[in-house]
């Protein structure tokens, strides 16, 4: 029988093992004249609002790498469970992985309890994980959903504090979006009014903040129904060119024309199917 | 943001410092008190709640940056207020904390009297908060007041324009 090797139980806290390796890599790169690639951030506008029958979540679609737009149409509203969605601002990888981990754990939890997951549970799981990493996971989230206790909306900060509110905004464009909310929010709005309010808040972030841009995505969650509208509003369509640099055939006169056929022989043809299961 | 967090039915704590640290401590102690009160079969003492908060604040004092004031009512000693700054545990007639507290030390020292009635105490607290909110840039918004006595717990919100005004306003 093979001997069993006892694996070291994982110690708590953040693993700083790779920091030394990163320093060495950065040093050698600087010597050869390059530089480390910048972490991709979703300099963002995300927001959420509680209306009469549920919550509306909204997000822009620009992802930046320093001062360059890395992705003009990225999706910032992440699935957590059939009745709970989460918008993410901050480091793109952190928001993506954190929401996926909590989504997976929440599904296992709901199978274990035999009940539909609650927004407060997702909030607790997210805040406890982010607090454990002491802010090193740069994920600022807007969590919204509808469960047996009604519609709920939370904002979650990278260090692990949360606020339960009727309307929240996060990201670099949060001040622009919050200005719109503070002006026009009313409790118990109808769905159409809430969608218009969120659309205008995200638009304020898109047009007044450099880190946010492109389209507006909306997610309307109500009891038993989820409307994932992507894109809801293409606020920044690429313009159509009025002229063309292509010349029509015949602009340049043809003097002589000589055609020589090439004798090519087909040697081997093989098709390998990719395992896409 | 409601900075008054329930630890038990008749025990609340006031949060200050880092929001993440303070919220986490309050939620951990809420859970520990739940277990403790089931074990002893009755409502926990305010001193127990304050001790649990103090234990976390002291053990992790290098890593945490939060000050929780624990207050409540129990059958043994009636109404009590405990300060747990930096990991100490001390029972006091009143306690103040947070960035705005520096501005009102003089006011509370001068105005506090022993044996005040419930309404006088509520007025004392509201006046203190209002003065601090006026002077401290990091404090403001609305005031949350929680009154705990033998009969029960009462939460009240006092909006901006209902706060008492003093000179210069």
Short mmCIF file of C-alpha atoms in Angstrom, two decimals:
data_model
loop_
_atom_site.label_atom_id
_atom_site.label_comp_id
_atom_site.label_asym_id
_atom_site.label_seq_id
_atom_site.Cartn_x
_atom_site.Cartn_y
_atom_site.Cartn_z
CA UNK A 1 0.00 0.00 0.00
CA UNK A 2 1.37 3.41 -0.92
CA UNK A 3 2.47 5.52 2.03
CA UNK A 4 0.20 8.48 2.69
CA UNK A 5 1.86 11.85 2.79
CA UNK A 6 0.24 14.15 5.34
CA UNK A 7 -0.42 17.50 3.63
CA UNK A 8 0.27 20.59 5.72
CA UNK A 9 -3.08 22.14 6.72
CA UNK A 10 -3.33 25.60 5.17
CA UNK A 11 -2.34 28.33 7.64
CA UNK A 12 -4.62 31.32 7.84
CA UNK A 13 -3.96 34.67 6.20
CA UNK A 14 -2.54 35.80 2.88
CA UNK A 15 0.34 33.86 1.30
CA UNK A 16 3.19 36.24 0.53
CA UNK A 17 5.35 33.51 -1.06
CA UNK A 18 5.31 34.99 -4.53
CA UNK A 19 6.38 38.49 -3.46
CA UNK A 20 10.09 37.54 -3.48
CA UNK A 21 9.75 35.95 -6.92
CA UNK A 22 7.90 39.04 -8.20
CA UNK A 23 10.69 41.30 -6.92
CA UNK A 24 13.32 39.20 -8.74
CA UNK A 25 11.29 39.21 -11.97
CA UNK A 26 10.73 42.96 -11.74
CA UNK A 27 14.46 43.51 -11.18
CA UNK A 28 15.50 41.46 -14.19
CA UNK A 29 12.83 43.12 -16.36
CA UNK A 30 13.98 46.59 -15.36
CA UNK A 31 17.57 45.64 -16.22
CA UNK A 32 16.57 44.52 -19.72
CA UNK A 33 14.55 47.71 -20.26
CA UNK A 34 10.97 46.42 -19.84
CA UNK A 35 8.43 46.90 -17.08
CA UNK A 36 5.86 44.81 -15.28
CA UNK A 37 2.42 44.83 -16.91
CA UNK A 38 -0.07 46.97 -15.00
CA UNK A 39 -2.86 45.12 -13.18
CA UNK A 40 -6.10 45.49 -15.05
CA UNK A 41 -8.60 47.51 -13.03
CA UNK A 42 -12.24 48.02 -13.82
CA UNK A 43 -12.18 51.80 -13.11
CA UNK A 44 -15.88 51.68 -12.94
CA UNK A 45 -19.30 52.99 -12.24
CA UNK A 46 -21.59 50.44 -10.59
CA UNK A 47 -24.80 51.11 -8.69
CA UNK A 48 -27.94 49.52 -7.37
CA UNK A 49 -31.39 50.65 -6.26
CA UNK A 50 -34.22 48.95 -4.37
CA UNK A 51 -37.63 49.53 -5.99
CA UNK A 52 -41.13 48.35 -5.16
CA UNK A 53 -40.83 44.68 -6.16
CA UNK A 54 -37.07 44.09 -6.30
CA UNK A 55 -33.65 45.55 -7.09
CA UNK A 56 -32.08 47.06 -10.21
CA UNK A 57 -28.29 46.71 -10.62
CA UNK A 58 -26.38 48.73 -13.19
CA UNK A 59 -22.79 48.84 -14.47
CA UNK A 60 -20.68 50.39 -17.25
CA UNK A 61 -18.55 48.15 -19.50
CA UNK A 62 -15.03 49.63 -19.65
CA UNK A 63 -11.96 47.81 -18.27
CA UNK A 64 -8.71 49.82 -18.08
CA UNK A 65 -5.03 48.83 -17.90
CA UNK A 66 -3.38 52.02 -16.69
CA UNK A 67 -4.51 54.69 -19.15
CA UNK A 68 -5.47 52.30 -21.98
CA UNK A 69 -8.90 50.72 -22.38
CA UNK A 70 -8.26 46.97 -22.20
CA UNK A 71 -11.84 45.83 -22.83
CA UNK A 72 -14.55 48.03 -24.35
CA UNK A 73 -17.37 45.67 -23.47
CA UNK A 74 -16.63 43.67 -20.34
CA UNK A 75 -19.35 42.26 -18.13
CA UNK A 76 -19.29 43.59 -14.57
CA UNK A 77 -22.53 42.12 -13.28
CA UNK A 78 -21.66 38.65 -11.96
CA UNK A 79 -23.96 35.73 -11.22
CA UNK A 80 -24.05 34.59 -7.60
CA UNK A 81 -27.26 32.55 -7.52
CA UNK A 82 -30.50 32.49 -9.56
CA UNK A 83 -31.93 35.25 -7.35
CA UNK A 84 -28.74 37.13 -6.43
CA UNK A 85 -26.35 39.12 -8.67
CA UNK A 86 -23.24 41.14 -7.79
CA UNK A 87 -21.57 44.10 -9.53
CA UNK A 88 -17.80 44.39 -9.08
CA UNK A 89 -15.41 47.38 -9.08
CA UNK A 90 -11.65 47.42 -8.41
CA UNK A 91 -9.16 44.82 -9.66
CA UNK A 92 -10.92 42.82 -12.40
CA UNK A 93 -9.40 39.44 -11.44
CA UNK A 94 -10.28 39.91 -7.77
CA UNK A 95 -13.95 40.70 -8.41
CA UNK A 96 -14.28 37.86 -10.93
CA UNK A 97 -12.69 35.18 -8.72
CA UNK A 98 -14.26 36.34 -5.45
CA UNK A 99 -17.78 36.27 -6.90
CA UNK A 100 -17.17 32.87 -8.49
CA UNK A 101 -15.89 31.39 -5.21
CA UNK A 102 -18.84 32.73 -3.21
CA UNK A 103 -21.28 31.64 -5.94
CA UNK A 104 -19.94 28.09 -5.74
CA UNK A 105 -19.98 28.01 -1.93
CA UNK A 106 -23.47 29.47 -1.85
CA UNK A 107 -24.78 26.79 -4.18
CA UNK A 108 -23.33 24.08 -1.94
CA UNK A 109 -24.76 25.83 1.12
CA UNK A 110 -28.23 26.06 -0.43
CA UNK A 111 -28.16 22.37 -1.35
CA UNK A 112 -27.17 21.60 2.23
CA UNK A 113 -29.96 23.72 3.76
CA UNK A 114 -32.50 22.77 1.09
CA UNK A 115 -33.57 26.41 0.80
CA UNK A 116 -33.17 29.17 -1.73
CA UNK A 117 -30.08 31.26 -0.81
CA UNK A 118 -30.52 34.59 0.99
CA UNK A 119 -28.75 37.84 0.14
CA UNK A 120 -27.62 38.25 3.78
CA UNK A 121 -25.78 34.91 3.53
CA UNK A 122 -23.90 35.99 0.41
CA UNK A 123 -23.08 39.28 2.18
CA UNK A 124 -21.67 37.48 5.23
CA UNK A 125 -19.57 35.12 3.11
CA UNK A 126 -18.15 37.97 1.02
CA UNK A 127 -17.35 40.24 3.97
CA UNK A 128 -15.72 37.48 6.02
CA UNK A 129 -13.49 36.50 3.08
CA UNK A 130 -12.50 40.10 2.27
CA UNK A 131 -11.76 40.87 5.95
CA UNK A 132 -9.55 37.77 6.16
CA UNK A 133 -7.39 39.19 3.35
CA UNK A 134 -7.20 42.59 5.08
CA UNK A 135 -7.95 44.63 1.94
CA UNK A 136 -5.32 42.95 -0.26
CA UNK A 137 -8.15 41.60 -2.43
CA UNK A 138 -9.20 44.78 -4.22
CA UNK A 139 -12.87 44.03 -4.73
CA UNK A 140 -15.55 46.66 -4.09
CA UNK A 141 -18.96 45.06 -4.68
CA UNK A 142 -22.61 45.98 -4.98
CA UNK A 143 -24.65 42.91 -4.03
CA UNK A 144 -28.37 42.76 -4.74
CA UNK A 145 -31.09 40.16 -4.85
CA UNK A 146 -34.56 39.07 -3.85
CA UNK A 147 -35.14 36.29 -1.34
CA UNK A 148 -37.92 35.07 0.97
CA UNK A 149 -37.55 38.25 3.08
CA UNK A 150 -37.91 40.65 0.15
CA UNK A 151 -35.44 42.71 -1.92
CA UNK A 152 -32.02 43.54 -0.38
CA UNK A 153 -29.07 45.67 -1.49
CA UNK A 154 -25.60 45.73 0.09
CA UNK A 155 -22.36 47.58 -0.69
CA UNK A 156 -19.20 45.71 0.29
CA UNK A 157 -15.78 47.40 0.62
CA UNK A 158 -12.38 45.75 0.04
CA UNK A 159 -11.51 45.76 3.76
CA UNK A 160 -14.66 43.89 4.67
CA UNK A 161 -17.17 46.47 5.90
CA UNK A 162 -20.68 46.42 4.48
CA UNK A 163 -23.64 48.78 4.37
CA UNK A 164 -27.25 47.79 3.84
CA UNK A 165 -28.97 50.64 2.01
CA UNK A 166 -31.79 51.40 -0.44
CA UNK A 167 -29.37 52.83 -3.04
CA UNK A 168 -25.59 52.43 -3.41
CA UNK A 169 -22.82 53.33 -5.86
CA UNK A 170 -19.20 52.12 -6.07
CA UNK A 171 -16.16 52.60 -8.29
CA UNK A 172 -14.31 55.63 -9.63
CA UNK A 173 -17.53 57.04 -11.09
CA UNK A 174 -19.47 56.53 -7.85
CA UNK A 175 -19.62 60.24 -6.99
CA UNK A 176 -21.18 61.13 -10.34
CA UNK A 177 -23.72 58.31 -10.01
CA UNK A 178 -24.49 59.14 -6.36
CA UNK A 179 -25.23 62.74 -7.35
CA UNK A 180 -27.99 61.47 -9.66
CA UNK A 181 -29.36 59.14 -6.98
CA UNK A 182 -29.40 61.79 -4.25
CA UNK A 183 -31.35 64.07 -6.57
CA UNK A 184 -33.99 61.67 -7.87
CA UNK A 185 -34.28 58.63 -5.57
CA UNK A 186 -37.72 57.99 -4.05
CA UNK A 187 -38.72 54.92 -2.03
CA UNK A 188 -41.04 52.35 -3.68
CA UNK A 189 -40.46 53.33 -7.31
CA UNK A 190 -41.99 51.44 -10.22
CA UNK A 191 -39.71 49.17 -12.30
CA UNK A 192 -39.51 51.51 -15.32
CA UNK A 193 -38.70 54.54 -13.18
CA UNK A 194 -36.01 52.58 -11.31
CA UNK A 195 -34.45 51.38 -14.61
CA UNK A 196 -34.41 54.96 -15.92
CA UNK A 197 -32.79 56.20 -12.68
CA UNK A 198 -30.04 53.56 -12.75
CA UNK A 199 -29.42 54.16 -16.47
CA UNK A 200 -29.01 57.90 -15.83
CA UNK A 201 -26.72 57.30 -12.84
CA UNK A 202 -24.41 55.03 -14.86
CA UNK A 203 -24.51 57.48 -17.77
CA UNK A 204 -23.37 60.24 -15.39
CA UNK A 205 -20.41 58.04 -14.42
CA UNK A 206 -19.62 57.14 -18.04
CA UNK A 207 -19.56 60.70 -19.34
CA UNK A 208 -17.89 62.38 -16.34
CA UNK A 209 -15.32 59.78 -15.24
CA UNK A 210 -12.35 58.70 -17.36
CA UNK A 211 -12.26 55.24 -15.81
CA UNK A 212 -15.82 54.40 -16.92
CA UNK A 213 -17.23 54.24 -20.41
CA UNK A 214 -18.88 52.35 -23.28
CA UNK A 215 -22.27 50.75 -22.68
CA UNK A 216 -24.71 50.44 -19.80
CA UNK A 217 -25.65 46.97 -18.52
CA UNK A 218 -28.71 46.50 -16.33
CA UNK A 219 -29.93 43.60 -14.21
CA UNK A 220 -33.49 43.73 -12.87
CA UNK A 221 -34.16 41.16 -10.13
CA UNK A 222 -37.68 40.64 -8.84
CA UNK A 223 -39.48 37.74 -7.19
CA UNK A 224 -39.19 34.78 -9.53
CA UNK A 225 -37.80 36.76 -12.48
CA UNK A 226 -34.36 38.07 -13.50
CA UNK A 227 -33.84 40.38 -16.51
CA UNK A 228 -30.16 40.48 -17.46
CA UNK A 229 -30.15 43.29 -20.05
CA UNK A 230 -26.75 43.48 -21.75
CA UNK A 231 -26.50 46.02 -23.25
CA UNK A 232 -29.37 48.12 -22.05
CA UNK A 233 -28.06 51.28 -23.64
CA UNK A 234 -25.25 51.64 -26.15
CA UNK A 235 -24.33 55.12 -25.06
CA UNK A 236 -21.02 55.18 -26.95
CA UNK A 237 -21.54 53.67 -30.41
CA UNK A 238 -18.48 53.86 -32.67
CA UNK A 239 -19.11 56.46 -35.35
CA UNK A 240 -19.70 55.49 -39.00
CA UNK A 241 -16.98 56.73 -41.40
CA UNK A 242 -18.30 59.19 -43.98
CA UNK A 243 -15.54 58.53 -46.54
CA UNK A 244 -13.48 55.54 -47.72
CA UNK A 245 -9.78 55.25 -48.59
CA UNK A 246 -10.37 52.25 -50.89
CA UNK A 247 -10.07 53.00 -54.62
CA UNK A 248 -12.49 51.43 -57.10
CA UNK A 249 -11.13 48.92 -59.62
CA UNK A 250 -9.99 50.67 -62.78
CA UNK A 251 -8.60 53.80 -61.06
CA UNK A 252 -5.11 52.59 -61.95
CA UNK A 253 -4.73 51.62 -65.66
CA UNK A 254 -3.50 48.04 -66.29
CA UNK A 255 -0.67 47.86 -68.93
CA UNK A 256 0.05 44.09 -69.15
CA UNK A 257 -1.36 41.01 -67.47
CA UNK A 258 0.42 37.60 -67.20
CA UNK A 259 -1.12 34.58 -65.40
CA UNK A 260 1.08 31.57 -64.44
CA UNK A 261 -0.65 28.55 -62.78
CA UNK A 262 1.31 26.97 -59.91
CA UNK A 263 1.34 23.14 -59.75
CA UNK A 264 0.76 22.34 -56.09
CA UNK A 265 0.18 18.77 -54.92
CA UNK A 266 -1.96 17.96 -51.85
CA UNK A 267 0.28 15.69 -49.74
CA UNK A 268 -1.41 14.99 -46.40
CA UNK A 269 -4.77 16.01 -45.04
CA UNK A 270 -5.65 15.11 -41.45
CA UNK A 271 -8.43 16.32 -39.23
CA UNK A 272 -8.03 16.12 -35.45
CA UNK A 273 -11.21 16.76 -33.51
CA UNK A 274 -10.84 18.79 -30.33
CA UNK A 275 -12.30 17.30 -27.18
CA UNK A 276 -15.00 19.85 -26.42
CA UNK A 277 -16.95 17.73 -23.93
CA UNK B 1 -24.48 54.29 8.55
CA UNK B 2 -25.91 52.93 11.78
CA UNK B 3 -22.96 52.74 14.15
CA UNK B 4 -24.97 51.09 16.95
CA UNK B 5 -24.72 47.33 16.62
CA UNK B 6 -26.75 44.85 18.69
CA UNK B 7 -24.74 42.26 20.63
CA UNK B 8 -27.80 40.85 22.38
CA UNK B 9 -31.40 41.89 23.06
CA UNK B 10 -30.41 44.23 25.88
CA UNK B 11 -26.75 44.84 25.03
CA UNK B 12 -25.59 47.18 22.25
CA UNK B 13 -22.20 48.47 21.21
CA UNK B 14 -21.15 51.71 19.55
CA UNK B 15 -18.61 51.40 16.71
CA UNK B 16 -15.76 53.75 15.90
CA UNK B 17 -12.47 53.54 14.00
CA UNK B 18 -12.15 51.28 10.95
CA UNK B 19 -15.64 50.26 9.80
CA UNK B 20 -14.50 46.82 8.64
CA UNK B 21 -12.68 46.03 11.91
CA UNK B 22 -15.50 47.33 14.12
CA UNK B 23 -18.29 45.54 12.20
CA UNK B 24 -16.34 42.29 12.24
CA UNK B 25 -15.69 42.46 16.02
CA UNK B 26 -19.36 43.22 16.71
CA UNK B 27 -20.56 40.32 14.56
CA UNK B 28 -18.08 37.85 16.12
CA UNK B 29 -19.10 38.90 19.68
CA UNK B 30 -22.80 38.71 18.71
CA UNK B 31 -22.22 35.06 17.77
CA UNK B 32 -20.14 34.30 20.88
CA UNK B 33 -22.80 35.87 23.15
CA UNK B 34 -25.49 33.81 21.45
CA UNK B 35 -23.58 30.62 22.29
CA UNK B 36 -22.77 31.84 25.82
CA UNK B 37 -26.36 32.79 26.64
CA UNK B 38 -27.60 29.39 25.45
CA UNK B 39 -24.98 27.72 27.64
CA UNK B 40 -25.94 29.63 30.80
CA UNK B 41 -29.63 29.49 29.97
CA UNK B 42 -30.37 33.16 30.62
CA UNK B 43 -29.56 36.65 29.34
CA UNK B 44 -25.83 37.42 29.46
CA UNK B 45 -24.32 40.12 31.68
CA UNK B 46 -23.11 43.34 30.08
CA UNK B 47 -19.74 42.65 31.72
CA UNK B 48 -19.51 39.34 29.78
CA UNK B 49 -20.20 41.06 26.48
CA UNK B 50 -17.61 43.74 27.22
CA UNK B 51 -15.07 41.08 28.21
CA UNK B 52 -15.57 39.25 24.91
CA UNK B 53 -15.04 42.50 22.99
CA UNK B 54 -12.01 43.32 25.13
CA UNK B 55 -10.45 39.90 24.51
CA UNK B 56 -10.55 40.38 20.73
CA UNK B 57 -9.39 44.02 20.93
CA UNK B 58 -6.44 43.09 23.15
CA UNK B 59 -5.32 39.94 21.33
CA UNK B 60 -5.28 41.66 17.94
CA UNK B 61 -4.45 45.17 19.10
CA UNK B 62 -1.56 45.50 16.60
CA UNK B 63 -3.73 44.54 13.64
CA UNK B 64 -7.06 46.17 14.52
CA UNK B 65 -7.98 49.81 14.61
CA UNK B 66 -11.40 50.07 16.24
CA UNK B 67 -12.90 51.19 19.55
CA UNK B 68 -16.18 49.71 20.73
CA UNK B 69 -18.19 51.11 23.64
CA UNK B 70 -20.37 48.33 25.12
CA UNK B 71 -23.51 49.29 27.02
CA UNK B 72 -26.71 47.60 28.15
CA UNK B 73 -28.94 46.43 30.99
CA UNK B 74 -28.84 43.23 32.98
CA UNK B 75 -30.66 41.96 36.08
CA UNK B 76 -27.58 41.88 38.32
CA UNK B 77 -26.18 45.41 37.99
CA UNK B 78 -28.79 47.34 36.01
CA UNK B 79 -27.59 49.77 33.36
CA UNK B 80 -23.84 49.69 32.66
CA UNK B 81 -21.37 51.30 30.26
CA UNK B 82 -17.96 49.77 29.49
CA UNK B 83 -15.06 51.23 27.49
CA UNK B 84 -12.75 48.77 25.66
CA UNK B 85 -10.22 51.11 24.05
CA UNK B 86 -6.96 49.36 23.08
CA UNK B 87 -7.87 46.27 25.04
CA UNK B 88 -8.65 47.67 28.49
CA UNK B 89 -11.93 46.98 30.27
CA UNK B 90 -13.35 49.62 32.56
CA UNK B 91 -16.86 50.35 33.78
CA UNK B 92 -17.73 54.04 33.63
CA UNK B 93 -20.81 56.20 34.32
CA UNK B 94 -20.50 57.45 30.72
CA UNK B 95 -18.06 56.99 27.83
CA UNK B 96 -17.23 58.83 24.63
CA UNK B 97 -15.09 57.74 21.72
CA UNK B 98 -14.22 58.34 18.07
CA UNK B 99 -12.68 61.27 16.26
CA UNK B 100 -15.37 63.71 17.42
CA UNK B 101 -14.97 62.84 21.09
CA UNK B 102 -11.96 65.13 21.55
CA UNK B 103 -14.24 68.15 21.06
CA UNK B 104 -16.72 67.24 23.77
CA UNK B 105 -14.63 66.01 26.72
CA UNK B 106 -15.15 69.39 28.43
CA UNK B 107 -18.90 69.36 27.78
CA UNK B 108 -19.52 65.86 29.14
CA UNK B 109 -17.30 66.41 32.20
CA UNK B 110 -19.19 69.60 33.06
CA UNK B 111 -22.73 68.49 32.24
CA UNK B 112 -22.88 64.91 33.55
CA UNK B 113 -24.64 64.38 36.88
CA UNK B 114 -25.31 61.11 38.66
CA UNK B 115 -28.91 59.95 38.94
CA UNK B 116 -30.29 61.61 35.80
CA UNK B 117 -33.68 60.43 34.55
CA UNK B 118 -34.14 58.65 31.22
CA UNK B 119 -35.25 61.80 29.38
CA UNK B 120 -32.37 63.85 30.86
CA UNK B 121 -29.88 61.20 29.78
CA UNK B 122 -31.29 61.11 26.24
CA UNK B 123 -31.07 64.90 26.07
CA UNK B 124 -27.48 64.79 27.39
CA UNK B 125 -26.48 62.27 24.71
CA UNK B 126 -28.19 64.18 21.90
CA UNK B 127 -26.56 67.44 22.96
CA UNK B 128 -23.13 65.78 23.09
CA UNK B 129 -23.56 64.25 19.63
CA UNK B 130 -24.82 67.49 18.15
CA UNK B 131 -21.86 69.50 19.46
CA UNK B 132 -19.35 66.91 18.25
CA UNK B 133 -21.00 66.61 14.81
CA UNK B 134 -20.78 70.36 14.39
CA UNK B 135 -17.06 70.56 15.06
CA UNK B 136 -15.69 67.27 13.70
CA UNK B 137 -15.32 66.93 9.93
CA UNK B 138 -15.56 63.14 10.09
CA UNK B 139 -18.87 63.12 11.99
CA UNK B 140 -22.25 64.18 10.71
CA UNK B 141 -25.47 63.11 9.10
CA UNK B 142 -28.12 61.78 11.45
CA UNK B 143 -27.95 60.67 15.08
CA UNK B 144 -28.96 57.16 16.19
CA UNK B 145 -29.98 56.77 19.83
CA UNK B 146 -30.68 53.43 21.56
CA UNK B 147 -32.25 53.39 25.03
CA UNK B 148 -32.05 50.11 26.98
CA UNK B 149 -33.76 49.49 30.31
CA UNK B 150 -35.62 46.80 32.19
CA UNK B 151 -38.68 47.16 29.96
CA UNK B 152 -36.85 46.77 26.68
CA UNK B 153 -34.85 48.40 23.91
CA UNK B 154 -35.88 51.49 21.97
CA UNK B 155 -34.15 52.67 18.79
CA UNK B 156 -34.57 56.24 17.65
CA UNK B 157 -33.25 58.24 14.69
CA UNK B 158 -32.88 62.01 15.00
CA UNK B 159 -32.60 63.68 11.61
CA UNK B 160 -30.30 66.61 10.89
CA UNK B 161 -32.71 69.47 11.33
CA UNK B 162 -34.20 68.00 14.53
CA UNK B 163 -30.85 68.08 16.32
CA UNK B 164 -30.46 70.73 19.04
CA UNK B 165 -28.64 73.88 17.90
CA UNK B 166 -26.14 75.93 19.84
CA UNK B 167 -24.29 79.23 19.35
CA UNK B 168 -23.05 79.89 15.78
CA UNK B 169 -25.72 77.82 14.06
#
